[in-house]
Coordinates of C-alpha atoms (C1' of nucleotides) in Angstrom, one line a residue:
Chain A
M1 CA 135.2 72.5 147.5
G2 CA 136.4 75.0 149.7
R3 CA 138.6 77.9 148.8
I4 CA 142.2 77.3 149.1
P5 CA 143.6 79.1 151.9
C6 CA 145.3 82.4 150.7
C7 CA 148.0 82.2 153.2
P8 CA 150.5 79.6 154.5
K9 CA 149.6 77.4 157.5
E10 CA 152.3 79.1 159.7
I11 CA 151.4 82.7 158.9
V12 CA 153.3 85.4 160.5
K13 CA 151.3 88.6 161.4
G14 CA 152.2 92.0 162.7
A15 CA 155.1 94.4 162.0
W16 CA 157.6 93.4 159.3
S17 CA 161.1 92.8 160.3
T18 CA 164.1 94.2 158.4
Q19 CA 165.0 90.7 157.3
E20 CA 161.5 90.1 155.9
D21 CA 161.9 93.5 154.1
E22 CA 165.1 92.7 152.5
T23 CA 163.8 89.3 151.4
L24 CA 160.6 90.9 149.9
T25 CA 162.6 93.6 148.1
K26 CA 165.0 91.4 146.7
Y27 CA 162.5 88.9 145.3
V28 CA 160.3 91.6 143.9
T29 CA 163.4 93.3 142.3
I30 CA 164.4 90.2 140.6
H31 CA 161.0 88.7 139.8
G32 CA 158.7 91.7 139.6
E33 CA 155.4 92.5 141.2
G34 CA 152.4 90.3 141.0
K35 CA 151.5 86.6 141.8
W36 CA 151.8 87.7 145.4
Q37 CA 150.8 84.3 146.9
K38 CA 153.4 82.4 144.9
L39 CA 156.0 85.1 145.7
A40 CA 155.5 84.7 149.5
L41 CA 155.9 81.0 149.2
K42 CA 158.9 81.2 146.8
A43 CA 160.5 83.9 148.6
G44 CA 160.2 81.8 151.8
L45 CA 158.1 84.5 153.6
K46 CA 155.7 83.1 156.2
R47 CA 153.2 85.9 155.0
C48 CA 150.1 86.2 153.4
G49 CA 150.4 87.3 149.7
K50 CA 148.2 90.2 150.3
S51 CA 150.4 91.2 153.2
C52 CA 153.5 91.1 151.0
R53 CA 151.8 93.2 148.3
Q54 CA 150.6 95.7 150.8
R55 CA 154.1 95.9 152.3
W56 CA 155.7 96.3 149.0
L57 CA 153.1 98.9 147.8
N58 CA 152.8 100.9 150.9
Y59 CA 156.4 100.8 152.3
L60 CA 159.1 99.1 150.2
K61 CA 158.4 100.2 146.7
P62 CA 161.1 102.5 145.4
G63 CA 159.8 106.0 144.7
N64 CA 157.6 106.1 147.9
K65 CA 158.1 109.5 149.6
R66 CA 156.9 108.8 153.1
G67 CA 157.4 111.6 155.6
Q68 CA 155.7 114.9 156.1
I69 CA 153.0 115.7 153.7
S70 CA 153.5 119.2 152.2
L71 CA 150.9 121.9 152.2
D72 CA 150.6 121.5 148.4
E73 CA 149.9 117.9 148.8
E74 CA 147.5 118.5 151.6
D75 CA 145.6 121.0 149.4
M76 CA 145.5 118.6 146.5
I77 CA 144.2 116.0 148.8
I78 CA 141.5 118.1 150.0
R79 CA 140.4 119.2 146.5
L80 CA 140.6 115.5 145.2
H81 CA 138.7 114.3 148.2
R82 CA 135.9 116.8 147.5
L83 CA 135.8 115.6 143.8
L84 CA 136.1 111.9 144.6
G85 CA 135.2 111.1 148.1
N86 CA 137.0 108.2 149.7
R87 CA 138.5 106.9 146.6
W88 CA 141.9 106.9 148.1
A89 CA 143.6 104.9 145.3
L90 CA 142.3 107.4 142.9
I91 CA 143.5 110.3 144.9
A92 CA 146.9 108.5 145.5
K93 CA 147.6 108.1 141.7
R94 CA 147.5 112.0 141.5
L95 CA 150.1 112.4 144.3
P96 CA 153.3 110.6 143.2
G97 CA 155.0 108.8 145.8
R98 CA 152.1 108.6 148.3
T99 CA 150.0 105.7 148.7
D100 CA 146.4 105.2 149.3
N101 CA 147.0 104.0 152.8
E102 CA 149.2 107.0 153.6
I103 CA 146.5 109.5 152.3
K104 CA 143.6 107.7 154.1
N105 CA 145.5 107.8 157.3
Y106 CA 146.4 111.4 156.9
W107 CA 142.8 112.3 155.9
N108 CA 141.3 110.4 158.9
I109 CA 143.8 111.9 161.3
N110 CA 144.3 115.4 160.2
L111 CA 142.3 116.7 157.5
S112 CA 138.8 115.4 158.5
K113 CA 139.3 117.2 162.0
K114 CA 140.8 120.2 160.5
L115 CA 137.9 120.6 158.0
E116 CA 135.5 120.0 160.9
K117 CA 137.0 122.9 162.5
Q118 CA 137.2 125.0 159.5
P119 CA 134.5 124.1 157.1
T120 CA 135.5 126.8 154.7
L121 CA 139.2 125.7 154.7
S122 CA 139.2 124.8 151.1
S123 CA 137.3 127.5 149.4
W124 CA 138.1 126.1 146.0
P125 CA 135.1 126.2 143.7
I126 CA 134.5 122.4 143.2
S127 CA 132.9 122.9 139.9
T128 CA 132.0 126.4 138.6
S129 CA 130.4 124.6 135.7
L130 CA 128.0 123.1 137.9
Q131 CA 126.5 126.5 138.7
H132 CA 125.0 126.3 135.3
N133 CA 122.7 123.8 136.7
H134 CA 120.3 125.7 139.0
K135 CA 119.7 122.7 140.9
C136 CA 123.1 122.4 141.9
C137 CA 123.5 126.1 143.0
E138 CA 121.9 125.4 146.2
Q139 CA 124.1 122.4 146.7
V140 CA 127.2 124.6 146.0
E141 CA 126.2 127.2 148.4
K142 CA 125.5 124.7 151.1
T143 CA 128.9 123.3 150.3
K144 CA 130.6 126.5 151.2
Q145 CA 128.9 126.4 154.7
T146 CA 129.1 123.0 155.8
H147 CA 131.6 120.3 156.6
V148 CA 133.2 118.8 153.5
A149 CA 132.1 115.3 154.4
L150 CA 128.4 116.1 154.0
E151 CA 128.9 116.9 150.2
T152 CA 131.5 114.5 149.3
P153 CA 130.2 111.5 147.4
L154 CA 129.9 108.3 149.2
P155 CA 132.6 105.8 148.7
R156 CA 131.9 104.1 145.4
R157 CA 133.6 101.8 143.0
V158 CA 132.9 101.9 139.5
K159 CA 133.5 99.0 137.3
D160 CA 136.4 99.2 135.0
V161 CA 135.0 99.7 131.5
Q162 CA 136.4 98.2 128.4
C163 CA 136.9 100.8 125.9
N164 CA 137.6 99.7 122.5
K165 CA 139.9 101.7 120.1
T166 CA 138.3 104.9 119.6
R167 CA 136.6 105.5 116.1
E168 CA 136.6 108.6 114.2
N169 CA 133.2 110.2 114.3
K170 CA 132.6 113.8 113.2
G171 CA 135.8 115.2 114.1
Y172 CA 136.3 113.5 117.4
S173 CA 136.7 110.1 118.6
S174 CA 133.8 108.5 120.3
P175 CA 134.7 105.9 122.7
S176 CA 133.1 102.6 122.2
C177 CA 132.7 101.4 125.9
S178 CA 131.5 98.1 127.3
N179 CA 131.7 96.4 130.4
K180 CA 134.2 93.6 130.2
R181 CA 131.9 91.3 131.7
E182 CA 129.4 91.8 128.8
G183 CA 130.6 90.1 125.8
S184 CA 127.5 91.2 123.7
R185 CA 128.7 94.8 123.6
N186 CA 131.3 93.9 121.1
S187 CA 128.9 94.0 118.1
D188 CA 129.0 96.8 115.5
D189 CA 126.0 98.4 116.6
E190 CA 127.6 98.6 120.1
A191 CA 130.5 100.0 118.6
T192 CA 128.7 103.2 118.0
N193 CA 128.1 103.6 121.4
T194 CA 128.5 107.1 122.7
L195 CA 129.4 108.5 125.9
N196 CA 125.8 108.2 126.8
N197 CA 125.8 104.4 126.6
Y198 CA 128.9 104.6 128.6
L199 CA 127.3 106.6 131.3
I200 CA 124.4 104.2 131.4
D201 CA 126.7 101.3 132.0
I202 CA 128.2 103.4 134.8
D203 CA 124.9 103.9 136.4
Q204 CA 124.2 100.2 136.4
N205 CA 125.2 100.4 140.1
K206 CA 122.9 103.5 140.6
E207 CA 126.0 105.5 140.7
L208 CA 126.8 109.1 139.6
I209 CA 123.4 110.0 138.1
E210 CA 121.4 109.8 141.2
D211 CA 124.0 111.6 143.1
D212 CA 124.2 115.4 142.4
S213 CA 127.7 115.7 143.8
S214 CA 128.8 113.0 141.4
S215 CA 126.8 114.4 138.4
K216 CA 129.8 115.9 136.6
V217 CA 130.1 113.1 134.1
L218 CA 126.6 113.7 133.2
E219 CA 127.3 117.3 133.0
I220 CA 130.1 116.7 130.5
E221 CA 127.7 114.8 128.4
D222 CA 125.2 117.6 128.6
Q223 CA 127.7 120.0 127.4
K224 CA 128.8 117.7 124.6
R225 CA 125.2 117.5 123.4
V226 CA 124.6 121.1 123.5
G227 CA 127.7 121.9 121.9
L228 CA 129.3 124.1 124.5
T229 CA 132.6 124.0 123.0
N230 CA 133.9 127.1 124.4
S231 CA 134.1 126.0 127.9
P232 CA 137.3 124.5 129.4
T233 CA 135.3 121.4 130.3
S234 CA 133.8 120.6 126.9
T235 CA 137.0 121.3 125.1
S236 CA 138.9 119.1 127.3
L237 CA 136.1 116.6 126.8
A238 CA 137.4 116.0 123.2
N239 CA 140.9 115.6 124.7
Q240 CA 139.5 112.9 127.2
Y241 CA 138.6 110.6 124.3
H242 CA 142.2 110.4 123.4
L243 CA 143.0 109.5 127.0
L244 CA 140.7 106.4 126.7
T245 CA 143.0 103.2 126.6
S246 CA 141.8 99.6 127.0
K247 CA 140.9 100.0 130.6
F248 CA 139.9 102.9 132.8
D249 CA 137.9 104.1 135.7
P250 CA 135.3 106.5 134.4
L251 CA 135.8 108.7 137.4
E252 CA 139.4 109.3 136.3
I253 CA 138.0 110.9 133.0
F254 CA 136.1 113.3 134.8
L255 CA 138.8 114.0 137.2
D256 CA 141.0 114.7 134.4
V257 CA 138.4 117.3 133.2
E258 CA 138.3 118.9 136.6
L259 CA 141.9 119.1 137.0
E260 CA 142.4 120.6 133.6
R261 CA 139.7 123.2 134.6
I262 CA 141.6 123.8 137.9
A263 CA 144.8 124.6 135.9
S264 CA 142.8 126.8 133.7
F265 CA 141.4 128.6 136.7
M266 CA 144.7 129.1 138.2
G267 CA 146.0 130.6 134.9
H268 CA 149.0 128.3 134.6
N269 CA 149.5 124.7 133.8
E270 CA 151.2 123.1 136.9
D271 CA 152.1 119.5 136.9
I272 CA 148.6 118.7 137.7
Y273 CA 148.8 115.4 136.0
C274 CA 151.8 114.4 138.2
N275 CA 153.1 111.1 136.9
R276 CA 150.3 110.7 134.3
E277 CA 150.4 111.6 130.6
P278 CA 148.5 114.9 130.0
P279 CA 145.6 114.8 127.7
Chain B
dA1 C1' 156.6 107.8 188.8
dA2 C1' 152.6 105.5 186.9
dG3 C1' 148.5 104.8 184.9
dA4 C1' 145.0 106.8 181.5
dT5 C1' 144.2 108.8 177.1
dG6 C1' 144.9 110.2 172.6
dA7 C1' 147.6 110.4 168.1
dC8 C1' 149.5 108.3 164.6
dC9 C1' 150.5 104.7 161.5
dA10 C1' 151.3 99.9 159.8
dA11 C1' 148.8 96.0 158.9
dC12 C1' 144.7 93.2 158.7
dC13 C1' 140.2 91.8 157.0
dG14 C1' 136.2 91.5 154.1
dC15 C1' 134.1 92.5 149.9
dG16 C1' 133.7 93.3 145.0
dT17 C1' 135.7 92.7 140.5
dA18 C1' 139.0 90.7 137.1
dC19 C1' 140.5 86.8 135.0
dA20 C1' 141.9 82.0 134.0
dC21 C1' 140.1 77.6 133.4
Chain C
dC1 C1' 128.9 80.0 130.7
dG2 C1' 130.0 79.0 135.4
dT3 C1' 133.5 78.3 139.0
dG4 C1' 137.3 79.2 141.6
dT5 C1' 141.2 82.1 142.5
dA6 C1' 143.9 86.3 142.5
dC7 C1' 144.0 91.1 143.0
dG8 C1' 143.0 95.7 144.5
dC9 C1' 140.4 98.7 147.2
dG10 C1' 138.4 100.8 151.4
dG11 C1' 137.3 100.2 156.3
dT12 C1' 138.9 99.0 160.7
dT13 C1' 142.0 97.3 164.2
dG14 C1' 145.8 97.1 167.2
dG15 C1' 150.4 98.3 168.5
dT16 C1' 153.7 102.0 169.6
dC17 C1' 154.8 106.3 171.4
dA18 C1' 153.8 111.0 173.4
dT19 C1' 151.2 113.7 176.5
dC20 C1' 148.2 114.3 180.2
dT21 C1' 146.6 113.9 184.9

DNA sequence: AAGATGACCAACCGCGTACAC
DNA sequence: CGTGTACGCGGTTGGTCATCT
């Protein structure tokens, strides 16, 4: 049994006409986002559902900024890219009104070249706490001298993790996390999973742990274990537990930690959470 | 003036994951 | 639990416009 083609037979490709834009906008405004394939059919658009979704998200959706990326935004992109690598969607979440596609294009066209010419353009300390780890010191030093691409993590995807309602545990709530696909993790025993278990889950794809540049989540865990409660990172760690909702990307957690640290470093609390709820 | 080249950006494509049945 | 479908993401392509030769 073959897969049902995702697109209508007479599919239109290429640039969208204003007529199509209007049709899509009207339809989404009335019926909402989602069910893109049905949407394309019902709206009478001879477009692939994917194409409709992309057009809406990248171009038509109200709130999209478009236009020149400001210096602040550029700086934010550089910092976030150093933290996350090519996780464009994640980066875009931190820049309200900007889409992953826009940021990706901007990076590929402008920033990658810019940074190639000026390796030290962004001298922001990626993770000062990393320097506690002597292994990482060399890496950090190298970082200051080399192209950013050399030290950014490889593009990676981390499975969404199911996190049950946090449960009280010695003063802070420890998330009981489980991969959604693994139903066995719903047992009571599993409910006592700590961040450690959760990290192991993450590492199922050999991610984060093997890569020094992505080891900040482990670092969080280490600090938690040794009780370094004074550092911004570890204090914010407790806060992170409260951030945990039913579904999240683990990288988002450590990103929140990093952003909080950055704010702390700057000595003020800018709108680093953008359109997100602060921890 | 015309072709070549480069920059920019929107859109396409394939893959991995979530989810419904 | 297995399978098929929908969705989201990131890499890549291709069209358009500007600049260069």
